[in-house]
Short mmCIF file of C-alpha atoms (C1' of nucleotides) in Angstrom, two decimals:
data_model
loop_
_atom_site.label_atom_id
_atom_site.label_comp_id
_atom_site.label_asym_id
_atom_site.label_seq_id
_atom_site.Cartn_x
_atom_site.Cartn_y
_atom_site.Cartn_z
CA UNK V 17 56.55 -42.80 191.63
CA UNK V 18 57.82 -46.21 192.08
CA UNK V 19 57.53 -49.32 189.91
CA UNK V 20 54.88 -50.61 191.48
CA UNK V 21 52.77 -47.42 190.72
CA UNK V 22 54.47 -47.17 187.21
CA UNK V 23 53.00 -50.93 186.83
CA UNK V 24 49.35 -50.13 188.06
CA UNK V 25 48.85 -46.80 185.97
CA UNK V 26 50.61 -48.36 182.78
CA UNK V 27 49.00 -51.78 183.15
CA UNK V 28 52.13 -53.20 182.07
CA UNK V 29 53.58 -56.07 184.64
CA UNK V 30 56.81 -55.02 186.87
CA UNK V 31 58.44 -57.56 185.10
CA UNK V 32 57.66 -56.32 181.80
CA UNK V 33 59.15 -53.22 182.83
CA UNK V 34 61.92 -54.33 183.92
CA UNK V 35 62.31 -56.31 180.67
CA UNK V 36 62.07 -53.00 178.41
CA UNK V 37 64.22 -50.92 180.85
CA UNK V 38 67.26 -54.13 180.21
CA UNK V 39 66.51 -53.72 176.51
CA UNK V 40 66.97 -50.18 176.90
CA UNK V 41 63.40 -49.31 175.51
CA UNK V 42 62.83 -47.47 179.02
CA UNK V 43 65.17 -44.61 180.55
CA UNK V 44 66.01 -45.75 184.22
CA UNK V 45 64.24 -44.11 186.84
CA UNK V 46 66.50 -41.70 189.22
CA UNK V 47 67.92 -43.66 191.74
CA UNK V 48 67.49 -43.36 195.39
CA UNK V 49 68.91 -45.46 196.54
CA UNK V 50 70.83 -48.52 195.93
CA UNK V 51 67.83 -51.17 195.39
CA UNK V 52 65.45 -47.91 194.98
CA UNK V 53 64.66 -45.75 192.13
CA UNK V 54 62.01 -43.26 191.18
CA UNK V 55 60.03 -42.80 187.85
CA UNK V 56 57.78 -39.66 186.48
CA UNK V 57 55.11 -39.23 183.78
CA UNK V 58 57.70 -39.20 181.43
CA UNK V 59 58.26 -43.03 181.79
CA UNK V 60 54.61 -43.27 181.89
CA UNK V 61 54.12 -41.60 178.93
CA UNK V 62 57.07 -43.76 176.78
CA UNK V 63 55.72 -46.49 178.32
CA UNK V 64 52.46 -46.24 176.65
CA UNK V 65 53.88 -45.30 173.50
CA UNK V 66 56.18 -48.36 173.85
CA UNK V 67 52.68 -50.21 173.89
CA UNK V 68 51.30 -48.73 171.32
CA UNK V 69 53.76 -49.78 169.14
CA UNK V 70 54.84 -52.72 170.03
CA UNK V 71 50.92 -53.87 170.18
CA UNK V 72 49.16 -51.77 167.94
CA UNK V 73 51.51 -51.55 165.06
CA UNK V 74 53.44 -54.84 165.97
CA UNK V 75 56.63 -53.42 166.25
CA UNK V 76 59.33 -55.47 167.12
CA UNK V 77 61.08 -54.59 170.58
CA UNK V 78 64.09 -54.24 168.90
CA UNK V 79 62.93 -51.88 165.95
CA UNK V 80 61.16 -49.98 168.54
CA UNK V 81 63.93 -49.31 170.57
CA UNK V 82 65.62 -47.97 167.15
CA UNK V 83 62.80 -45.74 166.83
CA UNK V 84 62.56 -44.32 170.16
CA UNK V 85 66.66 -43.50 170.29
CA UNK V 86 66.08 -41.78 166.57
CA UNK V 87 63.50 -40.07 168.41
CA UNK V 88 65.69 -39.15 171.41
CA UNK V 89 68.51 -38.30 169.14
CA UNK V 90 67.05 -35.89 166.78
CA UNK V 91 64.74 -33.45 168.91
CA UNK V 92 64.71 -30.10 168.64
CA UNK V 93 65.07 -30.39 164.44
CA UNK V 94 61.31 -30.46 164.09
CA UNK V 95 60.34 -32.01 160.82
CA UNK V 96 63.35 -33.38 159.59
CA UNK V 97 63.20 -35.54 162.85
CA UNK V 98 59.82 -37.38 161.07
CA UNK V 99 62.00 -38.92 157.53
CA UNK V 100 64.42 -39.98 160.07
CA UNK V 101 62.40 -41.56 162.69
CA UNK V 102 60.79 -43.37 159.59
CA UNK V 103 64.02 -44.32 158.35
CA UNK V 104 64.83 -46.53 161.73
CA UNK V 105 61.50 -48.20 160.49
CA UNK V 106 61.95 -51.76 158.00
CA UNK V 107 59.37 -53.95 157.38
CA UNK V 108 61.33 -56.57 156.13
CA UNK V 109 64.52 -56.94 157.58
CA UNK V 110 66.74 -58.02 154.62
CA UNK V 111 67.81 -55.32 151.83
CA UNK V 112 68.23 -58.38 149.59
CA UNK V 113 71.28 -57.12 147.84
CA UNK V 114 69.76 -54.28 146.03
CA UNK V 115 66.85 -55.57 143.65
CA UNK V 116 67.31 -54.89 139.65
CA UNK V 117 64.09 -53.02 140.60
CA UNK V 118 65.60 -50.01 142.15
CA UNK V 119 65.94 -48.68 138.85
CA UNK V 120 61.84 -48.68 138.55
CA UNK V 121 61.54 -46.62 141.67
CA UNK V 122 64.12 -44.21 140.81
CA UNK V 123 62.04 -43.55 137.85
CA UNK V 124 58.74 -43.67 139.77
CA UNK V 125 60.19 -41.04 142.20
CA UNK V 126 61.80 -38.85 139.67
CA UNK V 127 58.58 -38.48 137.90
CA UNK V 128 56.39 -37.72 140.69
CA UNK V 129 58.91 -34.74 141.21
CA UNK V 130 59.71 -36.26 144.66
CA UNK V 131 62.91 -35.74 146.72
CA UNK V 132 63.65 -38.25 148.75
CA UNK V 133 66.73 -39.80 150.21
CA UNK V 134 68.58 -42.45 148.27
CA UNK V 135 69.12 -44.65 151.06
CA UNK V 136 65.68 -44.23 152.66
CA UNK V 137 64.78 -47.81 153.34
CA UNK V 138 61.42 -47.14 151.59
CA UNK V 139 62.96 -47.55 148.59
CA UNK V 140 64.07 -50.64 148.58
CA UNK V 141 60.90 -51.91 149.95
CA UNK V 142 59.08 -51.11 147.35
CA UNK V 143 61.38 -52.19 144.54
CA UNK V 144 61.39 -56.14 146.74
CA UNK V 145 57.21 -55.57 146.55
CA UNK V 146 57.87 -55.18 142.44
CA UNK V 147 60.16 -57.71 142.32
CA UNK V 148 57.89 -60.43 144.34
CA UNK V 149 54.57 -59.37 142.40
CA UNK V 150 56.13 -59.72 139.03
CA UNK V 151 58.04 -63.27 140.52
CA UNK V 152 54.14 -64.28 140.85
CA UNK V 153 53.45 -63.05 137.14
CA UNK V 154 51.88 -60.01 137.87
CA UNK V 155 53.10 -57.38 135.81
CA UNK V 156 52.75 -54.73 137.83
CA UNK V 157 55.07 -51.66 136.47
CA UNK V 158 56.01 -48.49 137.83
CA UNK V 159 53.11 -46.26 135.52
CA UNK V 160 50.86 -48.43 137.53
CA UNK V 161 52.38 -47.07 140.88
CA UNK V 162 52.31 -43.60 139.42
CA UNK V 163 48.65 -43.04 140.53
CA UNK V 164 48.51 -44.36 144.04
CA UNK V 165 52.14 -42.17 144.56
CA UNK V 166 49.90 -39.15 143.89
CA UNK V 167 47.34 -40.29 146.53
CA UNK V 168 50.38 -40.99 148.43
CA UNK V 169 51.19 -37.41 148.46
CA UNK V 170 47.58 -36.16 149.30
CA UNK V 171 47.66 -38.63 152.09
CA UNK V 172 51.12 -37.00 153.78
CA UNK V 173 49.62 -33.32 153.16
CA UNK V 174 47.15 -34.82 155.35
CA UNK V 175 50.03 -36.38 158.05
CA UNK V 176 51.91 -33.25 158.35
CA UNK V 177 48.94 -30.96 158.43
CA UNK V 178 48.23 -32.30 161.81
CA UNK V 179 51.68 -31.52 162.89
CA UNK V 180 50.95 -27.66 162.47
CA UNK V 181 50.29 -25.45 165.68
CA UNK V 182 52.24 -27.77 168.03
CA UNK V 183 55.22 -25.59 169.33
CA UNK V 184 57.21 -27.60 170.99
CA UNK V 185 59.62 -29.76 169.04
CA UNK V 186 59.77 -32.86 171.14
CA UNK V 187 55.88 -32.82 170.67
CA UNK V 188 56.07 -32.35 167.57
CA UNK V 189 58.70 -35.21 166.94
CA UNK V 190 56.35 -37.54 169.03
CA UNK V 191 53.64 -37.13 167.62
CA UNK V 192 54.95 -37.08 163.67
CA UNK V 193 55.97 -40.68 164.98
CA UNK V 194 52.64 -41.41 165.97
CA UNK V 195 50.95 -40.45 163.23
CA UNK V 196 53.54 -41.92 160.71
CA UNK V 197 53.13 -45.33 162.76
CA UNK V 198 50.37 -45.77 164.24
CA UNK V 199 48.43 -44.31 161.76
CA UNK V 200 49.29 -47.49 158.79
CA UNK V 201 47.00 -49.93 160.61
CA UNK V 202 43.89 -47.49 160.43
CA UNK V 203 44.52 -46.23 156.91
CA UNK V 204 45.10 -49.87 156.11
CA UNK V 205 41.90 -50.68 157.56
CA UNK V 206 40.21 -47.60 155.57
CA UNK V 207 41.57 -49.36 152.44
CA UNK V 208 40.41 -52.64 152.75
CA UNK V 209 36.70 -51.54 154.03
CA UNK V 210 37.18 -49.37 151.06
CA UNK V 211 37.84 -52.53 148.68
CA UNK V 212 34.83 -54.05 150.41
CA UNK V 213 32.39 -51.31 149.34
CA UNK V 214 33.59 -50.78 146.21
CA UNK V 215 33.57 -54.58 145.44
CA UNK V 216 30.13 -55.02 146.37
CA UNK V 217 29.24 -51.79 144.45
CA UNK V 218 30.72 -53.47 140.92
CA UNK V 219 29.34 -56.65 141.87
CA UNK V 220 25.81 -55.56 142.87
CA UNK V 221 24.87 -58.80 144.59
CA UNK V 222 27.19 -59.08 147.88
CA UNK V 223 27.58 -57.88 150.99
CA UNK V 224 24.24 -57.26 153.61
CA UNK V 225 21.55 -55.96 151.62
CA UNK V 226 21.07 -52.50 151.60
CA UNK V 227 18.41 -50.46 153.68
CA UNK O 27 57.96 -82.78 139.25
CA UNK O 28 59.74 -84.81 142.44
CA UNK O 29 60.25 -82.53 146.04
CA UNK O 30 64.01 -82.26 145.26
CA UNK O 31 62.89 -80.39 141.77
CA UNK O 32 60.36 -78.29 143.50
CA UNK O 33 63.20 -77.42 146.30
CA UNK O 34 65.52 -75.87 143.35
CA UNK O 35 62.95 -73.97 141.59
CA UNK O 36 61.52 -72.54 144.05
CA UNK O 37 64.89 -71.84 146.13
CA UNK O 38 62.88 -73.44 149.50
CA UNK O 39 65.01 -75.74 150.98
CA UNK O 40 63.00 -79.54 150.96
CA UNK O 41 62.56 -79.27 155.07
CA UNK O 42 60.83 -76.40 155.07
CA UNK O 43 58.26 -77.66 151.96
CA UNK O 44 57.90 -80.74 154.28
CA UNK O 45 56.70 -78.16 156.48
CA UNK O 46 54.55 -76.45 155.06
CA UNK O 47 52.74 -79.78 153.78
CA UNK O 48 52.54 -80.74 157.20
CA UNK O 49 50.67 -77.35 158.09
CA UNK O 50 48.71 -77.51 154.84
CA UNK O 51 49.71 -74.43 153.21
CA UNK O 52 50.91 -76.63 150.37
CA UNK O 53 48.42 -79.42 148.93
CA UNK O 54 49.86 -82.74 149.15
CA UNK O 55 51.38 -84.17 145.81
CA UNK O 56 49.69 -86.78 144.19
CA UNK O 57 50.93 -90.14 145.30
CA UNK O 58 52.90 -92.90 142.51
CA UNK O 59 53.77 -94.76 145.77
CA UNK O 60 54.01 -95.46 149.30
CA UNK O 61 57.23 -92.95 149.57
CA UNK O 62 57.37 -90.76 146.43
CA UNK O 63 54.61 -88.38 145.03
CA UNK O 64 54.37 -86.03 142.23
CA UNK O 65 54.66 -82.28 141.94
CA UNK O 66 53.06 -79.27 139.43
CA UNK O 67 53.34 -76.62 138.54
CA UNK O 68 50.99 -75.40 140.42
CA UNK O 69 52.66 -76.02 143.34
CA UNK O 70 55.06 -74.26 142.61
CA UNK O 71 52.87 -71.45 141.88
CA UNK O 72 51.54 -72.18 145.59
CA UNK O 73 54.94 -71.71 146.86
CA UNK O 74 55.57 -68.47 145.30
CA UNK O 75 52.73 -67.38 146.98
CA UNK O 76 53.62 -68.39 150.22
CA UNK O 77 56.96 -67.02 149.95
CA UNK O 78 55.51 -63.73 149.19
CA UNK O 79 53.16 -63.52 151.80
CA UNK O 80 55.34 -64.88 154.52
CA UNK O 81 58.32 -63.03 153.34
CA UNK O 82 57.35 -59.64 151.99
CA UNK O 83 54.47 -59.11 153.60
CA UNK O 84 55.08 -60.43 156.88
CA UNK O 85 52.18 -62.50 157.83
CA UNK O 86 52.23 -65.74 159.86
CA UNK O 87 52.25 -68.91 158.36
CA UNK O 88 48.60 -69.58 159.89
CA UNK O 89 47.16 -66.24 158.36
CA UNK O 90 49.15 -67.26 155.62
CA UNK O 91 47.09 -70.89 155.89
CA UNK O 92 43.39 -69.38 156.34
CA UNK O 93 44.34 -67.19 153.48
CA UNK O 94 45.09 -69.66 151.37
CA UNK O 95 42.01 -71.70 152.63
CA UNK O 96 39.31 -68.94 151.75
CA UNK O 97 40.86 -68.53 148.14
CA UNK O 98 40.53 -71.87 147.80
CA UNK O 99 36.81 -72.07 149.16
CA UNK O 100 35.52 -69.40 147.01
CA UNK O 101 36.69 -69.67 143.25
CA UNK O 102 34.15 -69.05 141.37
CA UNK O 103 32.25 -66.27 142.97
CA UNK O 104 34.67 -63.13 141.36
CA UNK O 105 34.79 -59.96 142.78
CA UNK O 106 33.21 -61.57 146.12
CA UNK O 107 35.91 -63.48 147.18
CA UNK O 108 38.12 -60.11 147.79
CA UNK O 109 35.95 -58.88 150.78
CA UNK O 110 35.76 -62.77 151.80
CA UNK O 111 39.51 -63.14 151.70
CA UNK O 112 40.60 -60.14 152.84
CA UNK O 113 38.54 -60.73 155.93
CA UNK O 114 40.56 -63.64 156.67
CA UNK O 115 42.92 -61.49 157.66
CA UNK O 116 43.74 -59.78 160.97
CA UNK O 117 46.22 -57.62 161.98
CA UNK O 118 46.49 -57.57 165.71
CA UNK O 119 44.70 -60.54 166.83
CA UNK O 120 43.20 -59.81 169.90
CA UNK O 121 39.80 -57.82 169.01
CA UNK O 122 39.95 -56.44 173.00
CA UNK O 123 36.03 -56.64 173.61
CA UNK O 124 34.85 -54.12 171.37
CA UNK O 125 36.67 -50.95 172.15
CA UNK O 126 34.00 -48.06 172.70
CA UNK O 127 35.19 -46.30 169.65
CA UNK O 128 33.39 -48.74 167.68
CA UNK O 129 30.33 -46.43 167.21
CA UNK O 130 33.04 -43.59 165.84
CA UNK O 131 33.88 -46.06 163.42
CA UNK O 132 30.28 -46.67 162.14
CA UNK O 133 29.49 -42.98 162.49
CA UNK O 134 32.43 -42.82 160.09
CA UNK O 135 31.60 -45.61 157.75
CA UNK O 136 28.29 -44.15 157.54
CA UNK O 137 29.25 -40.44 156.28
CA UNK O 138 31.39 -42.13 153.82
CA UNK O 139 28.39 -44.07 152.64
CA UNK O 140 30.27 -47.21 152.87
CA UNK O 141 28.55 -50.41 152.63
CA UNK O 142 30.65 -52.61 154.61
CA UNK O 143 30.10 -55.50 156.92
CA UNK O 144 29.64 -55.35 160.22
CA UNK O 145 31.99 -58.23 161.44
CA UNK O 146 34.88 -56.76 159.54
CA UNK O 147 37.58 -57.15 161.07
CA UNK O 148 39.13 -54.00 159.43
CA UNK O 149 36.73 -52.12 162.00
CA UNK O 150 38.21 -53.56 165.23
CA UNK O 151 41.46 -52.59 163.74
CA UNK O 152 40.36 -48.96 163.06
CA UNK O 153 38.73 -49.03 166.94
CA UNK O 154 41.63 -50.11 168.50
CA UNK O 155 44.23 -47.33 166.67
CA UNK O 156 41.17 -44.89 167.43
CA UNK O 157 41.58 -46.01 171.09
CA UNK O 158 45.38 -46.21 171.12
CA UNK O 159 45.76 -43.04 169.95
CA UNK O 160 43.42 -41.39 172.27
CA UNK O 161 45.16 -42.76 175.21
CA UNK O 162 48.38 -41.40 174.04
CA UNK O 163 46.82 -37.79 174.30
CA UNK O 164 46.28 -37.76 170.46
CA UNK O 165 42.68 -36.41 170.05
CA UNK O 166 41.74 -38.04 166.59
CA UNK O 167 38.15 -38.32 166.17
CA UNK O 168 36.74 -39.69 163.44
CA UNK O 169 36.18 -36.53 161.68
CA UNK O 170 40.08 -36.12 160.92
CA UNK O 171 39.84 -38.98 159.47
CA UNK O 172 37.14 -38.49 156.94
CA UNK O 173 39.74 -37.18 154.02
CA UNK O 174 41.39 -40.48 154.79
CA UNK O 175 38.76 -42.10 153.77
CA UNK O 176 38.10 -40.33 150.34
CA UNK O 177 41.44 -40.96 149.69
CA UNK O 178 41.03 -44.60 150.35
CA UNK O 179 38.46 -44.88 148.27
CA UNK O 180 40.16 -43.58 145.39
CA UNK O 181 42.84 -46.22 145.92
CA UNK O 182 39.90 -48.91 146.08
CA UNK O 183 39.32 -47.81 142.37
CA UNK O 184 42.70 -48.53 141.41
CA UNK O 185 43.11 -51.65 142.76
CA UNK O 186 39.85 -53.15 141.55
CA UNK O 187 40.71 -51.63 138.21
CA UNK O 188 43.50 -54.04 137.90
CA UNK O 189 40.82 -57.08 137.97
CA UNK O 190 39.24 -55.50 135.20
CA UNK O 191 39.62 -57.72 132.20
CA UNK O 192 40.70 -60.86 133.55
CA UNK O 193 38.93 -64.11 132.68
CA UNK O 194 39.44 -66.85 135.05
CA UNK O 195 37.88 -66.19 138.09
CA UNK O 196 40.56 -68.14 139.60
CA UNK O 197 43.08 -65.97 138.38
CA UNK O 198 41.20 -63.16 139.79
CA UNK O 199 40.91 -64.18 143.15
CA UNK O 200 44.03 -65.11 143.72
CA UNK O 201 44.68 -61.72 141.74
CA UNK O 202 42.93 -59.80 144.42
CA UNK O 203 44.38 -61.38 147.19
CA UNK O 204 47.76 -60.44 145.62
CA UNK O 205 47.21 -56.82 145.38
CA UNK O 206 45.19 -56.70 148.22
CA UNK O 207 47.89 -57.94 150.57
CA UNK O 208 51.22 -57.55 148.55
CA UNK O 209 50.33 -54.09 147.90
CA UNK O 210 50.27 -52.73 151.18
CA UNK O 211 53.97 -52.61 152.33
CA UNK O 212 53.89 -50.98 148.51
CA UNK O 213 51.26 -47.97 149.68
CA UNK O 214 52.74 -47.53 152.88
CA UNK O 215 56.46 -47.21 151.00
CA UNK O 216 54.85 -44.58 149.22
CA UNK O 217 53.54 -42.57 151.83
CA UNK O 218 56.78 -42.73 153.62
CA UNK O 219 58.73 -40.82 150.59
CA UNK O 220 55.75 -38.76 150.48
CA UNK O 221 56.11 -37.72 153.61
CA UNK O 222 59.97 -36.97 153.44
CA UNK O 223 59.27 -35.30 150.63
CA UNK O 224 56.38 -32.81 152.29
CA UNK O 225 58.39 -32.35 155.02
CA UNK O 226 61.66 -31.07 153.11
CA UNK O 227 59.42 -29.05 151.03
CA UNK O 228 57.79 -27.86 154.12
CA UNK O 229 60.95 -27.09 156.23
CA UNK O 230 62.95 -26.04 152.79
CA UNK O 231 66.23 -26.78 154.33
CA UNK O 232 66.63 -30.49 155.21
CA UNK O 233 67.21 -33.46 152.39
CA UNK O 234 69.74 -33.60 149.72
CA UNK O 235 70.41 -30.26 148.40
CA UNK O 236 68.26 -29.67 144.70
CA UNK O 237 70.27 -29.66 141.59
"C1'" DT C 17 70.18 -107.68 140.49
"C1'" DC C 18 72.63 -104.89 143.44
"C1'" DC C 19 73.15 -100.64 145.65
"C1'" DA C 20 73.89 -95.70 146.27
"C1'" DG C 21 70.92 -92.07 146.41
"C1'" DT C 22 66.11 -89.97 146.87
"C1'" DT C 23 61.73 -89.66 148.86
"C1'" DG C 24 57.60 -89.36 152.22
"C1'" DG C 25 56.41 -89.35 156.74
"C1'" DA C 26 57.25 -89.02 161.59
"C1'" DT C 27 59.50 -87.14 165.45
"C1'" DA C 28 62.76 -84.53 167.90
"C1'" DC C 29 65.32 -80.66 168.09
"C1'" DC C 30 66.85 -75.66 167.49
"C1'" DT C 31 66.68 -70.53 167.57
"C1'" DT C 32 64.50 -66.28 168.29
"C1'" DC C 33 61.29 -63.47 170.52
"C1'" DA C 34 58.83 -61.47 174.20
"C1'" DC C 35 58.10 -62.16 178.33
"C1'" DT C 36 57.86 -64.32 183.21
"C1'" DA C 37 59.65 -66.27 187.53
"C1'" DT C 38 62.82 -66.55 191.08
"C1'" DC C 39 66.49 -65.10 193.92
"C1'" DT C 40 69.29 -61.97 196.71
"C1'" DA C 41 70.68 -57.90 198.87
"C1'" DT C 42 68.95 -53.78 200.05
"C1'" DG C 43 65.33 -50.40 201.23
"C1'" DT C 44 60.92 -48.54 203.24
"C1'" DT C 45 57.12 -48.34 206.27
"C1'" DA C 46 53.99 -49.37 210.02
"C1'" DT K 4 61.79 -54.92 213.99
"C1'" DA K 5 58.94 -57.39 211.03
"C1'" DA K 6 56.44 -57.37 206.73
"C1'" DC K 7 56.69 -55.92 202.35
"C1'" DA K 8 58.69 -53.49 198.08
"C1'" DT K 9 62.49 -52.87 195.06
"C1'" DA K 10 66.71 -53.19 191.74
"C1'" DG K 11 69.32 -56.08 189.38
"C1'" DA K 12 70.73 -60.58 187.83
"C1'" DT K 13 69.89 -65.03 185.99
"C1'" DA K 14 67.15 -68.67 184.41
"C1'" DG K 15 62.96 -70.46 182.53
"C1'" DT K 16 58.69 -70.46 179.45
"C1'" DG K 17 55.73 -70.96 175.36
"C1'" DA K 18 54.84 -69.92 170.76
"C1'" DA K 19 56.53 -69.49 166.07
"C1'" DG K 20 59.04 -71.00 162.27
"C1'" DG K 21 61.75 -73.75 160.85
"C1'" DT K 22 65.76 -77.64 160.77
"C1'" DA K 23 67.83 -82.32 161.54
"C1'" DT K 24 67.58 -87.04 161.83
"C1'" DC K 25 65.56 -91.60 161.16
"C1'" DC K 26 63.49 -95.11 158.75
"C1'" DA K 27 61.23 -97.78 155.38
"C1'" DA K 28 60.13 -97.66 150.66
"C1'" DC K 29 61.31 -96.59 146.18
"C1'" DT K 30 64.34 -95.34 141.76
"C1'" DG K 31 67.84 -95.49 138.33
"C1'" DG K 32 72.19 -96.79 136.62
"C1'" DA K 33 76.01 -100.39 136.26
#
DNA sequence: TCCAGTTGGATACCTTCACTATCTATGTTA
DNA sequence: TAACATAGATAGTGAAGGTATCCAACTGGA
């Protein structure tokens, strides 16, 4: 298909397109021709993806172009593909020169039993989260952590059960991306409507009154 | 305190406090004349804050504002201003004319037993990944995401736990609103290593090697 | 009392991001 | 062959989040 078509199925503007294929967030098409090229589901498919991220999860175009090459780069290694897509992934942008914090999370991870990778930027996120909480005076420690790390874990039995039965490894890689990513805003949403019912169920005044 | 003072403490430079007066995220200092006015404590307190939820968790400075504004509103009320604040807050911003998977969400809400308002916006939020997800060739119904939602709940208990014990309700709003929001890139930090840790275990050949 | 330095307030400017518009040379299609 | 589509390049746009500069009013020390 041609842009045009690529545009109308997509709903994303030609110029759009041709925005993410300069960033590099879109393989180009095979050309034809000099001012011609030509474009399959494949392009339609990253292209919603691209979307998905970008608008869903709020990705930047940047970090989503890290994402997808991770993505690109690593296929064919099944599972390990999913800490390493993850890894492209930072929420906040500056490591902060290494937080005295670090040490907490070490000692978090060691004592859930977890192995994870020293340089996996989820560490340091959560040792700038400590440091900005406790900044506020809220002494949050890592024994408090200790319990939500365990739900944590139930959570990602959860994540990678829904990776099993899919045979192909680029599938597989896609959609452990999917689910890694696009997943946060929903179980963020669970949390809070969670929060909601639970506050209202302590308070027992709030919220619409019950049937 | 003078704006020069405040500047140091906080380590945010004097233009940008100017700035954040001007969009009222900070309350003005109280005037000893036509060009000078005084600063507390509090204010820097407020600033803190800020920083935090502009920094760490990544929210724009007019979330950021009608965050603030809602705390402010509803001192007093306990537990009730955590579903009240936290519904200040969207995600994605566009709620896309009620995506159809609205009624998956209540069907949802509904076998958790959930009492939760119907304007939420943490519902939209849930729609719209629903949706997304769907048109990626995902097929998540609401069903999967049931164990989610247990899980969730457990974490609710946590975090209201922490407001257990605290006096002054305006200490426990503003509290909730900092475990509420400054929590999240915390959880989701979590169930990143979780998930590199399942998935190592899973595979049993990628990661560090074990001692 | 003078005066360098600080402050509040206003306005203009800057940078980044994510697009969007326009242009040209080349193709395609009726 | 004329109308339209296309690739690629370059420039422009609008919002967000600050930053810089001015100015008049104030302060504190010599």
């Amino acid at each position: 298909m041609r842009i045009s078509e690529l545009s109308r199925r997509s709903g994303v503007s030609v110029t759009t397109i041709k925005y993410y294929l300069r960033e590099g967030l879109l393989p180009p098409g095979r050309q034809t021709a000099a001012t011609q090229a030509e474009y399959d589901e494949q392009h339609l498919r990253r292209l919603r993806l691209i979307r998905a991220l970008t608008g869903v999860r709020g990705l930047s175009v940047s970090t989503t172009r890290d994402l997808l090459d991770a993505l690109a780069r690593h296929t064919g290694d099944t599972h390990r593909t999913l800490g390493l897509t993850l890894g492209a992934i930072r929420l906040a942008d500056e490591p902060t020169a290494e937080a005295p914090e670090a040490g907490e999370v070490d000692a978090l991870v060691k004592e859930l039993g977890w192995e994870v990778h020293q340089s996996a930027p989820a560490r340091a996120a959560l040792a700038e989260t400590l440091a900005s909480l406790r900044s506020l005076g809220v002494p949050l420690d890592w024994h408090t952590l200790l319990p939500y790390g365990r739900l944590a874990e139930r959570t990602a039995l959860l994540d990678l059960d829904q990776l099993d039965g899919i045979e192909d490894p680029l599938e597989v890689a896609e959609r452990a991306l999917l689910l890694a990513v696009l997943l946060e805003p929903a179980l963020l949403a669970l949390r809070r409507m969670a929060q909601e019912n639970e506050s209202s169920r302590r308070h027992a005044d709030g919220g619409p009154q019950p049937a």
